[in-house]
Amino acid sequence: MPELDPNLLAAFDEVVRRNPGEREFHQAVREVLESLGPVVAKHSEYTDAEVIRRLCEPERQIIFRVPWTDDTGRVQLNRGFRVEFNSALGPYKGGLRFHPSVYLGIVKFLGFEQIFKNSLTGLPIGGGKGGSDFDPKGRSDAEVMRFCQSFMTELYRHIGENTDVPAGDIGVGGREIGYLFGQYKRITNRYESGTLTGKGLTWGGSQVRTEATGYGAVFFVDEMLKTSGDSFEGKRVVVSGSGNVAIYAIEKVHQLGGRVVACSDSDGYIVDEAGIDLDLLKEIKNGHRGRVSEYADRRGASAHHVAGGSVWDVPCDIALPCATQNELDAAAATALIGNGCRIVAEGANMPTTPDAIRLLRDASVAFAPGKAANAGGVATSALEMQQNASRDSWSFEHTEQRLSEIMSSIHDRCLSTADEYGAPGNYVVGANIAGFTQVADAMLSLGLI
Ligand code: GLU
């Protein structure tokens, strides 16, 4: 692991001590602190005012019981979380994740990342995250509804359009946001649209929000390609995952002239040399929440399914990890480098391990961290909040244009900040420093908060 400046090392040690066992949170903090050496060397005001130590401590952490009954009438119990990490730039903003792996350390890592990601969008949103260890897989709609209603029965008192604005993440899509919003509206007797984002188009949602994370990641890569006069035309792309982010990343790659030849789920991956047929994939995933193996069964000769294994073994020019944290490890990075991959951009949150990032950097593979490359989702959530606040709704074209401008401005800010701090072309350093300085300056202006 690279050395840390003594002040930063002290802050990191404190995080480990105060948050024992929260491995993913430690990893996310370490990754940001490793970029901040030149910033604290230049600006003693940040360390004098203990901004970094304060940033690593959430403003508020809420943990609650979520009881509900399953379809057989049995009582089930889950744990709910909301970590309200930082509100220097605006109301806490960030998704809810429903997945059995969720515990406080995952919510904190996601909330911490969200502070910098949201800052990079340039929009007035603070950072937060929440979720539950509830597993929606195999549950009926009625069970998911009862779970969401119970979850919101506690969460409602902590959120609001000027306080904290949740949205989706893994396991939370349009269906769940609907049940959550319905219960919020019922308890509070307020049609407060701006309290949740990712809503349906007929009840306060924004055009392009569904597509935004995947589209945004591809817009970001398009900007990376443009820096060397290149484009997606003719590029071979591998995407991991097959959920919302992956599906719309594939769609945009195809619109820009590239070809996505593989994607995956937790059981394995599919390779389709003719390019993934998105209509078929959407029908399987969105239609009946099926598995990618079904794609290979139905697609015919161009496609095959590999049970288990790593999707990163499939040769490509561009790799887009869009599944989950730490899915692209050193072995995967080695395989990608060996196959001539030139760009890795994170559609998911922290999908690349620190070892893998180092290997990619040493091999001069351009690497875009999630807090920059996947910021399109939350940026479009902020656009949804704008539309809700003005009781307006924008066209698809206008909203997509705004998204594309935001991604291009994040890209340029990463590069110019990396240049300014002596790390030209390093998107990790650029994203961390640009995200950090905006929040840190706001924290200094607001007094001891
Ligand atoms: N969960 C998404 C993310 O990781 C979106 C959050 C939001 O829209 O608030 O950024």
Coordinates of C-alpha atoms and ligand atoms in Angstrom, one line a residue:
M1 CA 0.0 0.0 0.0
P2 CA 1.3 3.5 -0.8
E3 CA 2.5 5.6 2.2
L4 CA 0.2 8.3 3.7
D5 CA 1.2 11.7 4.9
P6 CA 1.3 11.6 8.8
N7 CA -1.9 13.7 9.2
L8 CA -3.7 11.5 6.8
L9 CA -2.4 8.3 8.3
A10 CA -3.7 9.5 11.7
A11 CA -7.1 10.2 10.2
F12 CA -7.1 6.7 8.6
D13 CA -6.0 5.0 11.8
E14 CA -8.8 6.8 13.6
V15 CA -11.4 5.6 11.1
V16 CA -10.2 2.0 11.5
R17 CA -10.3 2.3 15.3
R18 CA -13.8 3.9 15.4
N19 CA -15.3 1.6 12.8
P20 CA -14.0 -1.9 13.6
G21 CA -14.5 -4.6 11.1
E22 CA -16.0 -2.3 8.4
R23 CA -13.6 -3.4 5.7
E24 CA -15.3 -1.7 2.7
F25 CA -15.5 1.6 4.5
H26 CA -11.8 1.5 5.4
Q27 CA -11.0 0.7 1.8
A28 CA -13.1 3.7 0.5
V29 CA -11.6 6.1 3.0
R30 CA -8.0 4.9 2.3
E31 CA -8.5 5.3 -1.5
V32 CA -9.5 9.0 -1.1
L33 CA -6.8 9.8 1.5
E34 CA -4.1 8.4 -0.8
S35 CA -5.0 11.2 -3.2
L36 CA -5.0 14.0 -0.7
G37 CA -1.3 14.2 0.1
P38 CA -0.6 17.2 -2.3
V39 CA -3.7 19.0 -1.1
V40 CA -2.9 19.0 2.6
A41 CA 0.7 19.9 1.7
K42 CA -0.6 23.0 0.0
H43 CA -3.5 23.9 2.2
S44 CA -2.8 23.7 6.0
E45 CA -6.3 25.1 6.7
Y46 CA -7.9 21.7 6.0
T47 CA -5.8 19.9 8.6
D48 CA -5.8 22.9 11.1
A49 CA -9.6 22.7 11.1
E50 CA -9.6 18.9 11.1
V51 CA -11.8 18.8 8.0
I52 CA -10.6 15.4 7.0
R53 CA -11.3 13.8 10.4
R54 CA -14.7 15.4 10.4
L55 CA -15.5 14.3 6.9
C56 CA -14.8 10.6 7.8
E57 CA -17.3 10.8 10.7
P58 CA -21.0 10.7 9.4
E59 CA -23.2 13.5 10.6
R60 CA -25.9 11.0 11.7
Q61 CA -26.3 7.2 11.5
I62 CA -29.7 5.6 11.9
I63 CA -30.2 1.8 12.4
F64 CA -33.7 0.4 12.8
R65 CA -35.8 -2.8 13.0
V66 CA -37.9 -3.7 10.0
P67 CA -40.5 -6.4 10.9
W68 CA -42.8 -7.7 8.1
T69 CA -44.9 -10.8 7.3
D70 CA -44.2 -13.1 4.4
D71 CA -46.9 -14.7 2.2
T72 CA -47.3 -17.6 4.6
G73 CA -48.0 -15.3 7.5
R74 CA -44.7 -15.8 9.2
V75 CA -43.0 -12.8 10.9
Q76 CA -39.7 -11.8 9.2
L77 CA -37.1 -9.4 10.5
N78 CA -34.5 -7.3 8.8
R79 CA -32.3 -4.4 9.7
G80 CA -32.6 -1.0 8.1
F81 CA -29.9 1.7 7.8
R82 CA -29.6 5.3 6.7
V83 CA -26.2 7.0 7.1
E84 CA -26.5 10.8 6.7
F85 CA -22.9 11.5 5.9
N86 CA -22.4 15.1 4.9
S87 CA -24.8 17.9 4.2
A88 CA -22.3 20.8 3.6
L89 CA -23.4 21.1 -0.1
G90 CA -27.1 20.2 0.2
P91 CA -29.6 17.7 1.6
Y92 CA -28.2 14.2 2.1
K93 CA -28.6 12.4 -1.2
G94 CA -28.0 8.8 -2.1
G95 CA -29.7 5.5 -2.8
L96 CA -31.0 2.6 -0.8
R97 CA -29.6 -0.9 -1.3
F98 CA -31.6 -4.0 -0.5
H99 CA -29.2 -7.0 -0.5
P100 CA -28.3 -9.7 2.0
S101 CA -24.7 -8.4 2.1
V102 CA -25.8 -5.0 3.5
Y103 CA -24.4 -4.0 6.9
L104 CA -23.2 -0.8 8.4
G105 CA -19.8 -1.0 6.7
I106 CA -21.3 -1.3 3.2
V107 CA -23.7 1.6 3.8
K108 CA -20.8 3.8 5.2
F109 CA -18.5 3.0 2.2
L110 CA -21.3 3.9 -0.2
G111 CA -22.3 7.0 1.8
F112 CA -18.6 8.2 1.9
E113 CA -18.2 7.7 -1.9
Q114 CA -21.5 9.6 -2.4
I115 CA -20.1 12.7 -0.7
F116 CA -17.4 13.2 -3.4
K117 CA -19.5 11.9 -6.3
N118 CA -22.3 14.3 -5.5
S119 CA -19.8 17.2 -5.1
L120 CA -18.4 16.4 -8.5
T121 CA -21.8 16.8 -10.2
G122 CA -21.6 20.5 -9.3
L123 CA -25.2 20.2 -8.1
P124 CA -26.4 21.1 -4.6
I125 CA -26.5 17.7 -3.0
G126 CA -24.9 16.3 0.1
G127 CA -24.0 12.6 0.6
G128 CA -25.9 9.8 2.3
K129 CA -26.8 6.1 1.7
G130 CA -29.1 3.5 3.2
G131 CA -30.6 0.1 2.8
S132 CA -31.3 -3.2 4.4
D133 CA -30.1 -6.8 4.5
F134 CA -33.5 -7.7 3.0
D135 CA -33.1 -10.0 -0.1
P136 CA -35.8 -9.2 -2.7
K137 CA -34.8 -12.2 -4.8
G138 CA -37.6 -14.8 -4.9
R139 CA -40.0 -12.6 -3.0
S140 CA -43.5 -11.8 -4.3
D141 CA -44.6 -8.3 -5.1
A142 CA -46.8 -8.4 -2.1
E143 CA -43.9 -9.3 0.2
V144 CA -41.7 -6.6 -1.3
M145 CA -44.6 -4.1 -0.7
R146 CA -45.0 -5.1 2.9
F147 CA -41.3 -4.9 3.5
C148 CA -41.0 -1.4 1.8
Q149 CA -44.0 -0.2 3.9
S150 CA -42.5 -1.3 7.1
F151 CA -39.1 0.2 6.1
M152 CA -40.7 3.5 5.3
T153 CA -42.7 3.5 8.6
E154 CA -39.5 4.2 10.4
L155 CA -37.5 6.0 7.6
Y156 CA -40.1 8.7 6.9
R157 CA -39.3 10.7 10.0
H158 CA -35.7 11.2 8.9
I159 CA -36.2 12.2 5.3
G160 CA -37.7 15.1 3.3
E161 CA -36.9 17.2 0.2
N162 CA -34.7 19.6 2.2
T163 CA -33.3 17.0 4.6
D164 CA -32.5 13.7 3.0
V165 CA -33.5 12.4 -0.4
P166 CA -33.2 8.6 -0.9
A167 CA -33.3 6.8 -4.3
G168 CA -32.5 3.3 -5.6
D169 CA -29.4 1.2 -5.7
I170 CA -28.9 -2.6 -6.0
G171 CA -32.3 -4.3 -5.2
V172 CA -34.2 -1.0 -5.3
G173 CA -35.8 0.0 -8.6
G174 CA -39.0 1.6 -9.7
R175 CA -41.2 -1.0 -8.0
E176 CA -39.6 -0.4 -4.6
I177 CA -39.5 3.4 -4.9
G178 CA -43.2 3.3 -5.7
Y179 CA -44.1 1.3 -2.6
L180 CA -41.8 3.5 -0.5
F181 CA -43.2 6.8 -1.9
G182 CA -46.8 5.5 -1.4
Q183 CA -46.2 4.8 2.2
Y184 CA -44.4 8.1 2.8
K185 CA -47.3 10.0 1.2
R186 CA -49.8 8.1 3.3
I187 CA -48.0 8.6 6.6
T188 CA -47.2 12.3 6.1
N189 CA -50.3 13.3 4.1
R190 CA -48.1 15.3 1.8
Y191 CA -47.4 14.8 -1.9
E192 CA -43.8 15.8 -1.4
S193 CA -42.3 14.5 -4.7
G194 CA -38.8 15.8 -4.0
T195 CA -38.4 13.4 -1.0
L196 CA -37.5 10.4 -3.2
T197 CA -36.0 10.2 -6.7
G198 CA -36.2 7.4 -9.3
K199 CA -40.0 7.8 -9.3
G200 CA -42.2 6.6 -12.2
L201 CA -42.9 9.0 -15.0
T202 CA -46.6 9.4 -14.2
W203 CA -46.0 10.4 -10.6
G204 CA -43.1 12.9 -10.5
G205 CA -40.2 10.9 -12.0
S206 CA -37.7 12.3 -14.5
Q207 CA -37.1 11.3 -18.1
V208 CA -33.7 9.6 -18.4
R209 CA -33.4 8.7 -14.6
T210 CA -33.7 5.0 -15.4
E211 CA -31.0 5.2 -18.1
A212 CA -28.8 7.8 -16.4
T213 CA -26.1 5.8 -14.6
G214 CA -25.4 3.5 -17.5
Y215 CA -25.7 6.3 -20.1
G216 CA -23.6 8.6 -18.0
A217 CA -20.8 6.1 -17.6
V218 CA -20.6 5.7 -21.4
F219 CA -20.7 9.5 -21.9
F220 CA -17.7 9.7 -19.5
V221 CA -15.8 7.0 -21.5
D222 CA -16.7 8.8 -24.7
E223 CA -15.0 11.9 -23.3
M224 CA -11.9 9.8 -22.3
L225 CA -11.7 8.5 -25.9
K226 CA -12.1 12.0 -27.3
T227 CA -8.9 13.1 -25.5
S228 CA -6.9 11.0 -27.9
G229 CA -9.1 11.7 -30.9
D230 CA -10.8 8.3 -30.6
S231 CA -14.4 7.1 -30.4
F232 CA -16.6 4.1 -29.6
E233 CA -16.8 3.2 -33.3
G234 CA -15.8 -0.4 -33.7
K235 CA -14.7 -0.9 -30.0
R236 CA -15.2 -4.3 -28.3
V237 CA -16.7 -3.7 -24.9
V238 CA -17.3 -6.0 -21.9
V239 CA -19.8 -5.1 -19.2
S240 CA -20.2 -6.9 -15.9
G241 CA -23.6 -7.3 -14.4
S242 CA -27.0 -7.3 -16.1
G243 CA -29.0 -4.9 -13.9
N244 CA -30.1 -1.4 -14.5
V245 CA -26.6 0.1 -14.8
A246 CA -25.4 -2.6 -17.1
I247 CA -28.4 -2.6 -19.4
Y248 CA -28.3 1.1 -20.1
A249 CA -24.5 1.1 -20.5
I250 CA -24.9 -1.5 -23.2
E251 CA -27.7 0.5 -24.9
K252 CA -25.5 3.7 -25.1
V253 CA -22.4 1.8 -26.2
H254 CA -24.4 0.4 -29.1
Q255 CA -25.9 3.8 -30.0
L256 CA -22.3 5.2 -30.1
G257 CA -21.1 2.5 -32.5
G258 CA -19.4 0.1 -30.1
R259 CA -20.2 -3.6 -29.6
V260 CA -20.8 -5.1 -26.1
V261 CA -19.9 -8.8 -26.4
A262 CA -20.4 -10.0 -22.8
C263 CA -22.2 -9.3 -19.6
S264 CA -22.9 -11.4 -16.4
D265 CA -24.8 -12.1 -13.3
S266 CA -23.9 -13.9 -10.1
D267 CA -24.2 -17.3 -11.7
G268 CA -21.8 -16.7 -14.7
Y269 CA -21.6 -14.8 -17.9
I270 CA -22.7 -14.8 -21.5
V271 CA -20.6 -14.1 -24.6
D272 CA -22.3 -13.0 -27.8
E273 CA -19.9 -12.2 -30.6
A274 CA -22.7 -10.6 -32.6
G275 CA -23.2 -8.1 -29.8
I276 CA -25.7 -8.4 -26.9
D277 CA -29.3 -8.3 -28.2
L278 CA -30.7 -5.8 -25.7
D279 CA -34.4 -6.4 -26.5
L280 CA -33.9 -10.0 -25.5
L281 CA -31.8 -9.1 -22.4
K282 CA -34.4 -6.5 -21.3
E283 CA -37.3 -8.9 -21.8
I284 CA -35.5 -11.5 -19.6
K285 CA -34.3 -9.1 -16.9
N286 CA -37.0 -6.5 -16.7
G287 CA -39.8 -8.8 -17.8
H288 CA -39.5 -11.6 -15.3
R289 CA -36.2 -10.9 -13.4
G290 CA -34.6 -14.0 -15.1
R291 CA -31.0 -15.1 -15.4
V292 CA -28.5 -14.4 -18.2
S293 CA -28.2 -18.2 -18.9
E294 CA -31.7 -17.9 -20.4
Y295 CA -30.3 -15.4 -22.9
A296 CA -27.8 -18.0 -24.3
D297 CA -30.6 -20.6 -24.5
R298 CA -32.9 -18.3 -26.5
R299 CA -30.4 -16.4 -28.6
G300 CA -29.0 -19.1 -30.9
A301 CA -25.6 -19.8 -32.3
S302 CA -23.8 -16.4 -31.7
A303 CA -24.1 -16.7 -27.9
H304 CA -23.0 -19.1 -25.2
H305 CA -23.2 -19.1 -21.4
V306 CA -20.2 -19.8 -19.1
A307 CA -21.3 -21.0 -15.6
G308 CA -19.1 -19.4 -12.9
G309 CA -15.7 -18.0 -14.2
S310 CA -14.9 -14.4 -14.8
V311 CA -16.4 -12.2 -17.4
W312 CA -13.0 -10.3 -17.4
D313 CA -11.4 -13.2 -19.3
V314 CA -13.4 -12.1 -22.4
P315 CA -11.0 -10.0 -24.6
C316 CA -12.1 -6.3 -25.0
D317 CA -10.9 -2.8 -25.6
I318 CA -13.0 -1.3 -22.9
A319 CA -14.2 -2.8 -19.6
L320 CA -17.2 -1.4 -17.7
P321 CA -17.6 -3.1 -14.3
C322 CA -21.3 -2.4 -13.5
A323 CA -22.1 -5.1 -10.9
T324 CA -20.9 -4.6 -7.4
Q325 CA -18.0 -3.7 -5.1
N326 CA -14.6 -5.5 -5.4
E327 CA -15.7 -7.6 -8.4
L328 CA -12.6 -6.8 -10.5
D329 CA -9.6 -8.0 -8.6
A330 CA -5.9 -8.4 -9.4
A331 CA -6.4 -11.6 -11.4
A332 CA -9.1 -9.9 -13.5
A333 CA -6.9 -6.9 -14.1
T334 CA -4.1 -9.1 -15.2
A335 CA -6.4 -10.9 -17.7
L336 CA -7.7 -7.6 -19.1
I337 CA -4.2 -6.2 -19.5
G338 CA -3.0 -9.4 -21.2
N339 CA -5.9 -9.1 -23.6
G340 CA -5.0 -5.5 -24.6
C341 CA -7.8 -3.7 -22.7
R342 CA -7.2 0.1 -22.9
I343 CA -9.9 1.6 -20.7
V344 CA -11.6 0.5 -17.4
A345 CA -14.5 2.7 -16.2
E346 CA -16.6 1.9 -13.1
G347 CA -20.3 1.9 -13.6
A348 CA -20.8 0.3 -10.1
N349 CA -19.5 1.7 -6.8
M350 CA -15.9 0.6 -6.0
P351 CA -16.0 -2.5 -8.2
T352 CA -12.2 -2.5 -8.7
T353 CA -9.9 -3.6 -5.9
P354 CA -6.9 -1.4 -4.9
D355 CA -4.5 -4.0 -6.2
A356 CA -6.3 -4.1 -9.5
I357 CA -6.2 -0.3 -9.8
R358 CA -2.5 -0.3 -9.2
L359 CA -1.9 -3.0 -11.9
L360 CA -4.0 -1.1 -14.4
R361 CA -2.2 2.2 -13.7
D362 CA 1.2 0.5 -14.0
A363 CA 0.1 -0.9 -17.4
S364 CA -1.1 2.5 -18.5
V365 CA -4.7 1.4 -18.8
A366 CA -6.9 4.5 -18.4
F367 CA -9.0 4.1 -15.3
A368 CA -12.1 6.1 -14.4
P369 CA -13.3 5.7 -10.7
G370 CA -17.0 5.3 -10.0
K371 CA -17.4 8.6 -8.2
A372 CA -16.7 10.3 -11.5
A373 CA -17.9 7.7 -14.1
N374 CA -21.2 6.7 -12.4
A375 CA -22.2 10.1 -11.2
G376 CA -24.8 10.4 -13.9
G377 CA -27.4 8.5 -11.9
V378 CA -27.3 10.8 -8.9
A379 CA -26.9 13.9 -11.2
T380 CA -30.1 13.0 -12.9
S381 CA -31.7 12.5 -9.5
A382 CA -30.8 16.1 -8.7
L383 CA -32.4 17.1 -12.0
E384 CA -35.5 15.2 -10.9
M385 CA -35.5 17.2 -7.7
Q386 CA -35.2 20.4 -9.8
Q387 CA -38.2 19.4 -11.8
N388 CA -40.2 18.5 -8.7
A389 CA -39.3 21.8 -7.0
S390 CA -40.6 23.8 -10.0
R391 CA -43.5 21.4 -10.6
D392 CA -42.3 20.9 -14.1
S393 CA -41.1 18.0 -16.3
W394 CA -38.6 18.1 -19.0
S395 CA -38.4 16.2 -22.3
F396 CA -36.1 13.2 -22.8
E397 CA -33.9 15.1 -25.2
H398 CA -33.4 18.1 -22.9
T399 CA -32.7 15.9 -19.9
E400 CA -30.2 13.7 -21.8
Q401 CA -28.5 16.8 -23.0
R402 CA -28.1 18.0 -19.4
L403 CA -26.7 14.6 -18.4
S404 CA -24.2 14.6 -21.2
E405 CA -23.0 18.1 -20.3
I406 CA -22.6 17.2 -16.6
M407 CA -20.6 14.1 -17.5
S408 CA -18.4 16.1 -19.8
S409 CA -17.8 18.7 -17.1
I410 CA -17.0 16.1 -14.5
H411 CA -14.5 14.6 -16.9
D412 CA -12.8 17.9 -17.6
R413 CA -12.7 18.8 -13.9
C414 CA -11.0 15.5 -13.1
L415 CA -8.3 16.1 -15.7
S416 CA -7.7 19.7 -14.9
T417 CA -7.4 19.0 -11.2
A418 CA -5.1 16.0 -11.8
D419 CA -2.9 18.4 -13.9
E420 CA -2.9 21.1 -11.2
Y421 CA -1.8 18.6 -8.6
G422 CA 1.0 17.0 -10.7
A423 CA -0.8 13.8 -11.7
P424 CA -1.7 14.4 -15.4
G425 CA -4.2 11.9 -16.8
N426 CA -4.9 10.3 -13.3
Y427 CA -8.7 10.3 -13.0
V428 CA -8.6 8.9 -9.5
V429 CA -6.5 11.8 -8.1
G430 CA -8.5 14.3 -10.1
A431 CA -11.9 13.0 -8.9
N432 CA -10.8 12.7 -5.3
I433 CA -9.3 16.1 -5.1
A434 CA -11.9 18.0 -7.0
G435 CA -14.7 16.3 -5.0
F436 CA -12.9 16.9 -1.7
T437 CA -12.0 20.5 -2.1
Q438 CA -15.5 21.7 -2.9
V439 CA -17.0 19.9 0.2
A440 CA -14.0 20.9 2.4
D441 CA -14.3 24.6 1.4
A442 CA -18.0 24.6 2.2
M443 CA -17.3 22.9 5.6
L444 CA -14.7 25.7 6.4
S445 CA -17.2 28.4 5.5
L446 CA -20.0 26.9 7.6
G447 CA -18.1 27.0 10.9
L448 CA -17.4 24.0 13.1
I449 CA -20.0 21.5 11.8
Ligands
GLU1 N1 -27.4 4.7 -6.0 C1 -27.0 5.6 -7.0 C2 -25.5 6.0 -6.8 O1 -24.8 5.1 -6.4 C3 -27.9 6.8 -7.2 C4 -28.2 7.6 -6.0 C5 -29.3 8.7 -6.2 O2 -29.8 8.8 -7.3 O3 -29.5 9.4 -5.2 O4 -25.1 7.0 -7.0

